[in-house]
Amino acid sequence: DVKVTQSSRYLVKRTGEKVFLECVQDMDHENMFWYRQDPGLGLRLIYFSYDVKMKEKGDIPEGYSVSREKKERFSLILESASTNQTSMYLCASSPTGNYGYTFGSGTRLTVV
Amino acid sequence: QKEVEQNSGPLSVPEGAIASLNCTYSDRGSQSFFWYRQYSGKSPELIMFIYSNGDKEDGRFTAQLNKASQYVSLLIRDSQPSDSATYLCAVIYPGSARQLTFGSGTQLTVLP
């Protein structure tokens, strides 16, 4: 089974901190994605990547950046955390082709 | 505008009944359709995918696709309380480079 591992299940950070969310997948998938999920707003795509060192903006990239230095790892960076970035963050991966995603278990981030 | 529409519910069915979840999408050229189940506080889990018109069965789950009418549905037979969750419909739109567009989800409750 594909495994997508997110480094933290729960995280509490202070406003203005730089926050790193890590995601690792173990099935050699080309595609990786970062979403946030908020009640009433559904899943919203932040950034995605189809290859090492490649990144594309999703629907809500403002305030975020990403890094993909290795195929298996895709990091989401909150440059200066704000309270409106309190959310559930979900990482996902998929192989090339029209296949569904496999999601990680999610990181619930609270910014105080 | 890429859209995936689902009734938000909540949908309640008695244990043992058939639960019917519906989803419509906006681009007739879409080829790949997915159903995810998400338990409260957990990440989405892929339960079905369908690419061709007609029905696809997997255990108690049946996905139905009608491309002419641009809808996809999920039937859950012999519903169990453990099926209580939010069900997300997702579509890969043409030209979207393998990204899934998600609906907002239908909350299902199976009453014992």
JSON list of N, CA and C in Angstrom, two decimals, chain A residues 48-56 66-68 74:
[
{"chain": "A", "resi": 48, "resn": "PHE", "atom": "N", "xyz": [1.22, 22.31, -5.96]},
{"chain": "A", "resi": 48, "resn": "PHE", "atom": "CA", "xyz": [1.45, 20.94, -6.38]},
{"chain": "A", "resi": 48, "resn": "PHE", "atom": "C", "xyz": [2.77, 20.84, -7.14]},
{"chain": "A", "resi": 49, "resn": "SER", "atom": "N", "xyz": [3.19, 19.61, -7.34]},
{"chain": "A", "resi": 49, "resn": "SER", "atom": "CA", "xyz": [4.49, 19.37, -7.99]},
{"chain": "A", "resi": 49, "resn": "SER", "atom": "C", "xyz": [4.39, 18.08, -8.79]},
{"chain": "A", "resi": 50, "resn": "TYR", "atom": "N", "xyz": [4.92, 18.10, -10.02]},
{"chain": "A", "resi": 50, "resn": "TYR", "atom": "CA", "xyz": [4.94, 16.91, -10.86]},
{"chain": "A", "resi": 50, "resn": "TYR", "atom": "C", "xyz": [6.32, 16.31, -11.01]},
{"chain": "A", "resi": 51, "resn": "ASP", "atom": "N", "xyz": [7.31, 16.98, -10.41]},
{"chain": "A", "resi": 51, "resn": "ASP", "atom": "CA", "xyz": [8.66, 16.46, -10.56]},
{"chain": "A", "resi": 51, "resn": "ASP", "atom": "C", "xyz": [9.55, 17.14, -9.53]},
{"chain": "A", "resi": 52, "resn": "VAL", "atom": "N", "xyz": [10.70, 16.57, -9.33]},
{"chain": "A", "resi": 52, "resn": "VAL", "atom": "CA", "xyz": [11.67, 17.16, -8.42]},
{"chain": "A", "resi": 52, "resn": "VAL", "atom": "C", "xyz": [11.98, 18.59, -8.87]},
{"chain": "A", "resi": 53, "resn": "LYS", "atom": "N", "xyz": [12.06, 19.49, -7.90]},
{"chain": "A", "resi": 53, "resn": "LYS", "atom": "CA", "xyz": [12.37, 20.90, -8.10]},
{"chain": "A", "resi": 53, "resn": "LYS", "atom": "C", "xyz": [11.33, 21.64, -8.92]},
{"chain": "A", "resi": 54, "resn": "MET", "atom": "N", "xyz": [10.23, 21.01, -9.21]},
{"chain": "A", "resi": 54, "resn": "MET", "atom": "CA", "xyz": [9.15, 21.65, -9.96]},
{"chain": "A", "resi": 54, "resn": "MET", "atom": "C", "xyz": [8.00, 21.96, -9.01]},
{"chain": "A", "resi": 55, "resn": "LYS", "atom": "N", "xyz": [7.38, 23.12, -9.18]},
{"chain": "A", "resi": 55, "resn": "LYS", "atom": "CA", "xyz": [6.23, 23.47, -8.35]},
{"chain": "A", "resi": 55, "resn": "LYS", "atom": "C", "xyz": [5.29, 24.35, -9.17]},
{"chain": "A", "resi": 56, "resn": "GLU", "atom": "N", "xyz": [4.03, 24.22, -8.86]},
{"chain": "A", "resi": 56, "resn": "GLU", "atom": "CA", "xyz": [3.01, 25.02, -9.51]},
{"chain": "A", "resi": 56, "resn": "GLU", "atom": "C", "xyz": [2.05, 25.55, -8.44]},
{"chain": "A", "resi": 66, "resn": "VAL", "atom": "N", "xyz": [6.69, 26.16, -1.26]},
{"chain": "A", "resi": 66, "resn": "VAL", "atom": "CA", "xyz": [6.93, 24.72, -1.19]},
{"chain": "A", "resi": 66, "resn": "VAL", "atom": "C", "xyz": [8.35, 24.41, -1.64]},
{"chain": "A", "resi": 67, "resn": "SER", "atom": "N", "xyz": [8.75, 23.20, -1.32]},
{"chain": "A", "resi": 67, "resn": "SER", "atom": "CA", "xyz": [10.07, 22.73, -1.73]},
{"chain": "A", "resi": 67, "resn": "SER", "atom": "C", "xyz": [9.98, 21.25, -2.05]},
{"chain": "A", "resi": 68, "resn": "ARG", "atom": "N", "xyz": [10.56, 20.88, -3.19]},
{"chain": "A", "resi": 68, "resn": "ARG", "atom": "CA", "xyz": [10.66, 19.46, -3.53]},
{"chain": "A", "resi": 68, "resn": "ARG", "atom": "C", "xyz": [12.06, 19.18, -4.06]},
{"chain": "A", "resi": 74, "resn": "PHE", "atom": "N", "xyz": [7.87, 16.42, -0.11]},
{"chain": "A", "resi": 74, "resn": "PHE", "atom": "CA", "xyz": [7.27, 17.68, -0.56]},
{"chain": "A", "resi": 74, "resn": "PHE", "atom": "C", "xyz": [6.94, 18.47, 0.68]}
]
